CSV table of C-alpha atoms and ligand atoms in Angstrom, one decimal:
chain,number,residue,atom,x,y,z
A,150,UNK,CA,68.1,112.7,101.7
A,151,UNK,CA,71.7,112.4,102.6
A,152,UNK,CA,73.0,109.4,104.6
A,153,UNK,CA,76.4,109.9,106.3
A,154,UNK,CA,79.1,108.1,104.4
A,155,UNK,CA,80.9,107.6,107.7
A,156,UNK,CA,77.9,105.6,109.0
A,157,UNK,CA,77.6,103.6,105.8
A,158,UNK,CA,81.2,102.4,106.4
A,159,UNK,CA,80.3,101.0,109.8
A,160,UNK,CA,79.6,97.3,109.9
A,161,UNK,CA,76.1,96.2,110.8
A,162,UNK,CA,76.1,94.0,113.9
A,163,UNK,CA,75.5,90.4,113.1
A,164,UNK,CA,73.9,89.5,116.4
A,165,UNK,CA,70.4,90.8,115.2
A,166,UNK,CA,70.8,88.8,112.0
A,167,UNK,CA,71.5,85.6,114.0
A,168,UNK,CA,68.6,86.6,116.3
A,169,UNK,CA,66.3,86.7,113.4
A,170,UNK,CA,67.4,83.3,112.2
A,171,UNK,CA,66.8,81.9,115.7
A,172,UNK,CA,63.3,83.4,115.8
A,173,UNK,CA,62.4,81.9,112.5
A,174,UNK,CA,63.7,78.5,113.7
A,175,UNK,CA,61.7,78.0,116.9
A,176,UNK,CA,63.3,75.7,119.5
A,177,UNK,CA,66.9,76.8,118.6
A,178,UNK,CA,69.2,76.9,121.6
A,179,UNK,CA,71.4,80.0,121.5
A,180,UNK,CA,75.1,79.6,122.3
A,181,UNK,CA,75.4,83.1,120.9
A,182,UNK,CA,74.4,85.4,123.7
A,183,UNK,CA,77.2,87.3,125.5
A,184,UNK,CA,75.4,87.7,128.8
A,185,UNK,CA,75.4,86.1,132.2
A,186,UNK,CA,72.6,83.7,133.1
A,187,UNK,CA,71.7,85.5,136.3
A,188,UNK,CA,70.3,88.9,137.4
A,189,UNK,CA,71.5,91.4,140.0
A,190,UNK,CA,71.8,90.7,143.7
A,191,UNK,CA,68.9,91.6,146.1
A,192,UNK,CA,71.0,94.5,147.5
A,193,UNK,CA,70.8,96.2,144.1
A,194,UNK,CA,67.0,96.2,144.2
A,195,UNK,CA,66.9,97.2,147.8
A,196,UNK,CA,69.1,100.2,147.1
A,197,UNK,CA,66.5,101.6,144.7
A,198,UNK,CA,64.6,102.6,147.9
A,199,UNK,CA,67.3,105.1,148.6
A,200,UNK,CA,66.9,106.5,145.2
A,201,UNK,CA,63.1,106.8,145.7
A,202,UNK,CA,63.4,108.3,149.2
A,203,UNK,CA,64.8,111.6,147.9
A,204,UNK,CA,62.7,113.6,145.4
A,205,UNK,CA,65.9,115.5,144.4
A,206,UNK,CA,67.0,112.2,142.8
A,207,UNK,CA,64.6,112.9,139.9
A,208,UNK,CA,66.8,115.8,138.8
A,209,UNK,CA,70.0,115.7,136.8
A,210,UNK,CA,73.0,114.7,138.8
A,211,UNK,CA,76.8,115.0,138.4
A,212,UNK,CA,78.2,114.1,134.9
A,213,UNK,CA,80.8,111.9,136.4
A,214,UNK,CA,78.5,109.9,138.7
A,215,UNK,CA,77.0,110.1,142.2
A,216,UNK,CA,79.6,110.4,145.0
A,217,UNK,CA,78.3,107.2,146.7
A,218,UNK,CA,79.0,105.1,143.6
A,219,UNK,CA,82.3,106.8,142.9
A,220,UNK,CA,83.4,106.0,146.5
A,221,UNK,CA,82.4,102.3,146.1
A,222,UNK,CA,84.3,102.1,142.8
A,223,UNK,CA,87.4,103.8,144.1
A,224,UNK,CA,87.5,101.5,147.1
A,225,UNK,CA,87.1,98.4,144.8
A,226,UNK,CA,89.8,99.6,142.4
A,227,UNK,CA,92.3,100.0,145.2
A,228,UNK,CA,91.5,96.8,147.0
A,229,UNK,CA,91.0,94.4,144.0
A,230,UNK,CA,92.8,95.9,141.1
A,231,UNK,CA,95.8,97.6,142.7
A,232,UNK,CA,94.9,100.8,140.9
A,233,UNK,CA,96.0,103.6,143.3
A,234,UNK,CA,94.1,106.5,141.4
A,235,UNK,CA,97.1,108.8,141.9
A,236,UNK,CA,97.0,110.9,138.8
A,237,UNK,CA,93.8,109.4,137.5
A,238,UNK,CA,90.0,109.9,137.9
A,239,UNK,CA,86.9,107.7,137.7
A,240,UNK,CA,83.9,108.5,135.5
A,241,UNK,CA,80.8,106.4,135.8
A,242,UNK,CA,79.4,105.6,132.3
A,243,UNK,CA,76.3,103.9,130.9
A,244,UNK,CA,78.3,100.8,130.4
A,245,UNK,CA,81.8,99.9,129.1
A,246,UNK,CA,80.8,100.5,125.5
A,247,UNK,CA,80.0,104.1,126.3
A,248,UNK,CA,83.3,104.3,128.1
A,249,UNK,CA,85.1,103.1,125.0
A,250,UNK,CA,83.3,105.7,122.8
A,251,UNK,CA,84.1,108.4,125.3
A,252,UNK,CA,87.7,107.4,125.2
A,253,UNK,CA,88.0,107.3,121.4
A,254,UNK,CA,86.4,110.7,121.0
A,255,UNK,CA,88.6,112.2,123.7
A,256,UNK,CA,91.9,111.0,122.3
A,257,UNK,CA,91.5,111.2,118.6
A,258,UNK,CA,90.9,113.4,115.6
A,259,UNK,CA,89.4,112.1,112.4
A,260,UNK,CA,92.0,110.1,110.4
A,261,UNK,CA,93.9,109.0,113.5
A,262,UNK,CA,94.6,105.3,114.1
A,263,UNK,CA,93.8,102.8,116.8
A,264,UNK,CA,95.3,99.3,117.2
A,265,UNK,CA,92.8,96.5,117.9
A,266,UNK,CA,93.9,92.9,118.5
A,267,UNK,CA,92.5,90.5,115.9
A,268,UNK,CA,89.9,89.0,116.5
A,269,UNK,CA,88.4,92.3,117.7
A,270,UNK,CA,85.2,93.0,119.7
A,271,UNK,CA,82.9,94.3,116.9
A,272,UNK,CA,81.6,97.3,118.9
A,273,UNK,CA,85.2,98.6,119.3
A,274,UNK,CA,85.8,98.4,115.6
A,275,UNK,CA,82.5,100.2,115.0
A,276,UNK,CA,83.3,103.0,117.5
A,277,UNK,CA,86.6,103.7,115.9
A,278,UNK,CA,84.9,104.0,112.5
A,279,UNK,CA,82.1,106.2,113.8
A,280,UNK,CA,84.8,108.5,115.2
A,281,UNK,CA,86.3,108.8,111.7
A,282,UNK,CA,89.4,106.9,112.6
A,283,UNK,CA,91.1,103.9,111.2
A,284,UNK,CA,91.4,100.5,112.9
A,285,UNK,CA,94.8,98.8,112.5
A,286,UNK,CA,94.3,95.1,113.3
A,287,UNK,CA,97.2,93.2,114.9
A,288,UNK,CA,96.8,89.4,114.8
A,289,UNK,CA,97.1,87.5,118.0
A,290,UNK,CA,98.9,84.1,118.1
A,291,UNK,CA,97.5,80.6,117.7
A,292,UNK,CA,96.2,80.7,121.3
A,293,UNK,CA,94.8,84.3,120.7
A,294,UNK,CA,97.5,85.7,123.0
A,295,UNK,CA,99.0,89.2,122.5
A,296,UNK,CA,102.0,89.6,120.2
A,297,UNK,CA,103.7,92.7,121.7
A,298,UNK,CA,106.4,92.9,119.0
A,299,UNK,CA,103.8,93.0,116.2
A,300,UNK,CA,102.0,95.7,118.1
A,301,UNK,CA,105.1,97.8,118.5
A,302,UNK,CA,105.8,97.3,114.7
A,303,UNK,CA,102.3,98.6,113.8
A,304,UNK,CA,102.7,102.0,115.5
A,305,UNK,CA,102.6,104.9,113.1
A,306,UNK,CA,102.7,108.7,113.4
A,307,UNK,CA,98.9,108.8,113.6
A,308,UNK,CA,98.5,106.0,116.2
A,309,UNK,CA,96.7,107.1,119.3
A,310,UNK,CA,96.0,104.0,121.3
A,311,UNK,CA,96.4,100.2,121.6
A,312,UNK,CA,93.3,98.4,122.8
A,313,UNK,CA,93.4,95.2,124.8
A,314,UNK,CA,90.5,93.2,126.2
A,315,UNK,CA,91.3,90.7,129.0
A,316,UNK,CA,89.6,88.3,129.7
A,317,UNK,CA,88.7,88.5,126.0
A,318,UNK,CA,85.6,88.6,123.9
A,319,UNK,CA,85.4,86.7,121.5
A,320,UNK,CA,88.3,84.3,122.4
A,321,UNK,CA,88.1,83.8,126.1
A,322,UNK,CA,91.9,84.3,126.3
A,323,UNK,CA,93.2,85.8,129.5
A,324,UNK,CA,96.3,87.8,128.6
A,325,UNK,CA,99.6,87.2,130.4
A,326,UNK,CA,100.6,89.8,132.9
A,327,UNK,CA,104.0,90.1,131.3
A,328,UNK,CA,102.5,90.8,127.9
A,329,UNK,CA,100.1,93.4,129.2
A,330,UNK,CA,103.1,95.0,131.0
A,331,UNK,CA,105.0,95.0,127.7
A,332,UNK,CA,102.1,96.6,125.8
A,333,UNK,CA,101.6,99.2,128.5
A,334,UNK,CA,105.3,100.0,128.3
A,335,UNK,CA,105.2,100.2,124.4
A,336,UNK,CA,102.4,102.7,124.8
A,337,UNK,CA,104.2,104.8,127.3
A,338,UNK,CA,107.4,104.9,125.2
A,339,UNK,CA,105.4,105.9,122.1
A,340,UNK,CA,103.3,108.5,123.8
A,341,UNK,CA,100.0,106.7,123.0
A,342,UNK,CA,97.3,105.4,125.3
A,343,UNK,CA,96.6,101.9,126.4
A,344,UNK,CA,92.9,101.3,126.6
A,345,UNK,CA,92.2,98.2,128.7
A,346,UNK,CA,88.7,96.7,128.6
A,347,UNK,CA,88.2,94.7,131.8
A,348,UNK,CA,84.5,94.0,131.5
A,349,UNK,CA,85.1,90.3,132.3
A,350,UNK,CA,87.6,90.7,135.1
A,351,UNK,CA,85.8,88.3,137.4
A,352,UNK,CA,85.4,85.6,134.8
A,353,UNK,CA,88.5,83.4,135.0
A,354,UNK,CA,88.9,79.6,135.4
A,355,UNK,CA,91.5,77.0,136.3
A,356,UNK,CA,93.6,79.4,138.3
A,357,UNK,CA,94.0,82.0,135.6
A,358,UNK,CA,94.5,85.5,137.1
A,359,UNK,CA,93.3,88.8,135.8
A,360,UNK,CA,95.8,91.7,135.7
A,361,UNK,CA,94.9,95.4,135.4
A,362,UNK,CA,97.5,97.4,133.5
A,363,UNK,CA,96.3,100.5,135.5
A,364,UNK,CA,98.1,99.0,138.5
A,365,UNK,CA,101.5,99.4,136.8
A,366,UNK,CA,103.6,102.1,138.4
A,367,UNK,CA,103.8,105.1,136.2
A,368,UNK,CA,100.9,104.0,134.0
A,369,UNK,CA,98.3,106.6,135.1
A,370,UNK,CA,99.0,109.2,132.5
A,371,UNK,CA,98.6,107.0,129.5
A,372,UNK,CA,96.2,104.2,130.7
A,373,UNK,CA,92.4,104.2,130.3
A,374,UNK,CA,90.7,101.2,132.0
A,375,UNK,CA,87.1,100.3,131.3
A,376,UNK,CA,84.9,98.3,133.6
A,377,UNK,CA,81.3,97.1,133.6
A,378,UNK,CA,78.7,95.8,136.0
A,379,UNK,CA,76.9,94.1,133.0
A,380,UNK,CA,78.5,90.7,133.3
A,381,UNK,CA,79.7,90.5,136.9
A,382,UNK,CA,76.4,91.5,138.5
A,383,UNK,CA,73.9,90.4,135.8
A,384,UNK,CA,73.4,94.1,135.2
A,385,UNK,CA,73.4,94.3,131.4
A,386,UNK,CA,70.2,96.3,130.9
A,387,UNK,CA,70.8,98.6,133.9
A,388,UNK,CA,73.7,100.2,131.9
A,389,UNK,CA,76.4,101.0,134.4
A,390,UNK,CA,80.1,100.8,134.0
A,391,UNK,CA,83.0,103.1,134.6
A,392,UNK,CA,86.3,104.4,133.2
A,393,UNK,CA,89.5,105.1,134.9
A,394,UNK,CA,91.2,108.0,133.0
A,395,UNK,CA,94.3,110.1,133.2
A,396,UNK,CA,93.6,113.3,135.1
A,397,UNK,CA,94.2,115.4,131.9
A,398,UNK,CA,91.3,113.7,130.2
A,399,UNK,CA,88.8,114.5,132.9
A,400,UNK,CA,87.6,117.7,131.3
A,401,UNK,CA,87.3,116.4,127.7
A,402,UNK,CA,85.6,113.2,128.8
A,403,UNK,CA,83.1,115.1,130.9
A,404,UNK,CA,82.3,117.4,127.9
A,405,UNK,CA,81.5,114.3,125.8
A,406,UNK,CA,79.5,112.6,128.5
A,407,UNK,CA,77.6,115.8,129.3
A,408,UNK,CA,76.6,116.1,125.6
A,409,UNK,CA,75.6,112.5,125.1
A,410,UNK,CA,74.2,111.4,128.4
A,411,UNK,CA,74.2,114.4,130.9
A,412,UNK,CA,74.5,111.9,133.7
A,413,UNK,CA,74.4,108.1,134.0
A,414,UNK,CA,70.8,107.0,135.0
A,415,UNK,CA,70.7,107.8,138.7
A,416,UNK,CA,68.3,105.0,139.6
A,417,UNK,CA,70.8,102.5,138.1
A,418,UNK,CA,73.7,104.2,139.9
A,419,UNK,CA,71.9,103.6,143.2
A,420,UNK,CA,71.3,100.0,142.2
A,421,UNK,CA,75.0,99.7,141.4
A,422,UNK,CA,75.9,100.9,144.9
A,423,UNK,CA,73.7,98.1,146.2
A,424,UNK,CA,75.2,95.5,143.8
A,425,UNK,CA,78.8,96.5,144.7
A,426,UNK,CA,78.0,96.1,148.4
A,427,UNK,CA,77.3,92.4,147.6
A,428,UNK,CA,80.7,92.5,145.9
A,429,UNK,CA,82.8,89.9,144.1
A,430,UNK,CA,81.5,86.9,146.2
A,431,UNK,CA,78.1,87.3,144.4
A,432,UNK,CA,79.7,86.7,141.1
A,433,UNK,CA,82.1,84.0,142.4
A,434,UNK,CA,79.2,82.0,143.6
A,435,UNK,CA,77.4,82.3,140.3
A,436,UNK,CA,80.5,81.4,138.4
A,437,UNK,CA,80.6,77.9,139.8
A,438,UNK,CA,77.9,76.7,137.4
A,439,UNK,CA,79.4,78.6,134.4
A,440,UNK,CA,82.7,76.9,135.2
A,441,UNK,CA,81.0,73.5,135.1
A,442,UNK,CA,79.4,74.3,131.8
A,443,UNK,CA,82.7,75.4,130.4
A,444,UNK,CA,84.3,72.1,131.4
A,445,UNK,CA,81.4,70.2,129.8
A,446,UNK,CA,81.8,72.2,126.6
A,447,UNK,CA,85.6,71.5,126.5
A,448,UNK,CA,85.0,67.8,127.0
A,449,UNK,CA,82.4,67.6,124.3
A,450,UNK,CA,84.4,69.6,121.8
A,451,UNK,CA,87.4,67.4,122.4
A,452,UNK,CA,85.3,64.7,120.6
A,453,UNK,CA,85.4,66.7,117.4
A,454,UNK,CA,89.1,67.7,117.6
A,455,UNK,CA,89.5,66.3,114.1
A,456,UNK,CA,87.1,69.0,112.8
A,457,UNK,CA,87.7,72.0,115.0
A,458,UNK,CA,90.6,73.4,117.1
A,459,UNK,CA,89.6,74.9,120.5
A,460,UNK,CA,92.5,77.2,121.5
A,461,UNK,CA,93.2,77.6,125.2
A,462,UNK,CA,90.7,79.9,126.8
A,463,UNK,CA,90.4,80.3,130.6
A,464,UNK,CA,88.4,83.5,130.8
A,465,UNK,CA,85.1,85.3,130.0
A,466,UNK,CA,82.5,82.9,128.8
A,467,UNK,CA,83.6,82.3,125.2
A,468,UNK,CA,85.4,79.8,123.0
A,469,UNK,CA,86.4,80.7,119.5
A,470,UNK,CA,86.6,77.5,117.5
A,471,UNK,CA,88.9,77.3,114.5
A,472,UNK,CA,87.1,75.2,111.9
A,473,UNK,CA,89.4,73.0,109.8
A,474,UNK,CA,87.2,73.1,106.7
A,475,UNK,CA,87.2,76.3,104.8
A,476,UNK,CA,83.5,77.2,104.9
A,477,UNK,CA,82.1,80.7,105.0
A,478,UNK,CA,81.4,81.2,108.7
A,479,UNK,CA,77.9,82.8,108.3
A,480,UNK,CA,76.9,80.0,106.0
A,481,UNK,CA,78.0,77.4,108.6
A,482,UNK,CA,76.0,79.3,111.3
A,483,UNK,CA,72.9,79.3,109.1
A,484,UNK,CA,73.2,75.6,108.5
A,485,UNK,CA,73.7,74.9,112.3
A,486,UNK,CA,70.5,76.9,113.1
A,487,UNK,CA,68.3,75.7,110.3
A,488,UNK,CA,69.3,72.0,110.4
A,489,UNK,CA,70.5,71.5,114.0
A,490,UNK,CA,68.7,74.2,116.0
A,491,UNK,CA,71.8,75.6,117.7
A,492,UNK,CA,73.1,79.1,117.2
A,493,UNK,CA,76.7,80.4,117.5
A,494,UNK,CA,78.3,83.6,116.1
A,495,UNK,CA,80.3,83.6,112.9
A,496,UNK,CA,84.0,84.6,113.2
A,497,UNK,CA,83.7,87.2,110.4
A,498,UNK,CA,81.9,89.5,112.9
A,499,UNK,CA,85.2,89.7,114.8
A,500,UNK,CA,87.2,90.5,111.7
A,501,UNK,CA,88.3,86.8,111.2
A,502,UNK,CA,88.0,86.4,107.5
A,503,UNK,CA,91.1,84.3,106.8
A,504,UNK,CA,89.6,81.0,107.9
A,505,UNK,CA,86.3,79.8,109.4
A,506,UNK,CA,85.7,80.5,113.1
A,507,UNK,CA,82.7,80.2,115.4
A,508,UNK,CA,82.2,81.9,118.7
A,509,UNK,CA,80.5,79.7,121.3
A,510,UNK,CA,79.1,81.5,124.4
A,511,UNK,CA,78.3,79.6,127.6
A,512,UNK,CA,77.5,82.3,130.1
A,513,UNK,CA,73.8,82.7,129.5
A,514,UNK,CA,72.8,79.0,130.0
A,515,UNK,CA,71.5,76.7,132.7
A,516,UNK,CA,73.1,73.3,132.8
A,517,UNK,CA,70.4,71.3,131.1
A,518,UNK,CA,70.0,73.7,128.2
A,519,UNK,CA,73.8,73.9,127.9
A,520,UNK,CA,74.1,70.1,127.7
A,521,UNK,CA,71.5,69.9,125.0
A,522,UNK,CA,73.0,72.9,123.1
A,523,UNK,CA,76.6,71.6,123.0
A,524,UNK,CA,75.3,68.1,122.0
A,525,UNK,CA,73.5,69.7,119.1
A,526,UNK,CA,76.6,71.7,118.1
A,527,UNK,CA,78.9,68.7,118.2
A,528,UNK,CA,76.5,66.5,116.2
A,529,UNK,CA,75.8,69.4,113.8
A,530,UNK,CA,79.5,70.0,113.2
A,531,UNK,CA,80.1,66.3,112.6
A,532,UNK,CA,77.3,66.1,110.1
A,533,UNK,CA,78.2,69.3,108.2
A,534,UNK,CA,81.9,69.1,108.3
A,535,UNK,CA,82.5,65.4,107.8
A,536,UNK,CA,80.7,65.4,104.4
B,677,LIG,C1,84.7,93.3,125.7
B,677,LIG,C2,83.4,93.9,126.0
B,677,LIG,N1,83.4,95.2,126.4
B,677,LIG,C3,82.3,95.8,126.6
B,677,LIG,C4,81.1,95.2,126.5
B,677,LIG,C5,79.8,96.0,126.8
B,677,LIG,O1,79.7,96.2,128.1
B,677,LIG,P1,78.6,97.2,128.7
B,677,LIG,O2,77.3,96.4,128.8
B,677,LIG,O3,79.1,97.6,130.0
B,677,LIG,O4,78.5,98.3,127.8
B,677,LIG,C6,81.0,93.9,126.1
B,677,LIG,C7,79.7,93.2,126.0
B,677,LIG,O5,79.6,92.1,125.5
B,677,LIG,C8,82.2,93.2,125.9
B,677,LIG,O6,82.2,92.0,125.5
């Protein structure tokens, strides 16, 4: 039987491979998982009663989301992000990944090109390939910050969009407002879209500030902003996010979503209404512990500064270590799991093939486990890399 060549060219996610290694090495502490340590606020669970109270809720609902959630999202975007929604629309999705796929399908034809920053988020690279398009990778600088001139220089006739993720997965970098302004302007001048993934908008530390390119005056017609409840509200399995899109993409995006999803799960949308009524303070409170763990990780890693560089990272819950020794990153991960019982994600997953990189995630952990995990990582790196 025939297997699609297109799908054969899509990378296989490494996370399940690392997951299998963890399972076969019981007791391994995972610094691999890109999820928050907490679940949703009680308001989310309470709001499910509203869903259950109306038998009509068991039927299909609007493709773009239920009005109650759309209203809550629009209020939040105006108040927190400075996105006015003049000339743009909101569509609720089953998470930000789905928002990204919707966007790529709506703005490309096969053979078109999309700029991703290197290192990229692997699901973005996979989505571009699934759509039959080509990823053009533009390297970020030594601190994983944007290089707007390189982005401008990479634009071709077939370019359709530049993607930025801030705060970033896998680097933890929070992009400077001035750089995001510049990238958005480059996109406007070249008649291409700026896709801004803001799944980690609440996860910033040490005074770093998140900036939404969708708040720039005159950006509505070429800016697609993606948001998610997965991290902020401990909502990963509930599958709710949303996209802010230019008005002219409203019809094509709804065609795609109608075909793939019909409507985002309505029970989860009601839970999302509840979660958003708790609002940002819910996440801010939870973030205190994650911020302490981040500080502890940075201090511990400073002890192996001769072996790995930890570029500046004040967002999300990731650090992308640059290993000084030139090992194959998956091989290093395997050794760390098998010999030192600590798991991280190899940089190759994020397109980093030039040198050896490791992504360390600290969002899923409680303090004690985190302390043990980072201790094992530092000892493991010292033993493996110092020989
Ligand atoms: C940058 C980025 N975007 C999107 C997602 C997926 O978000 P969602 O669960 O809303 O699909 C992730 C998850 O790790 C992510 O890191």
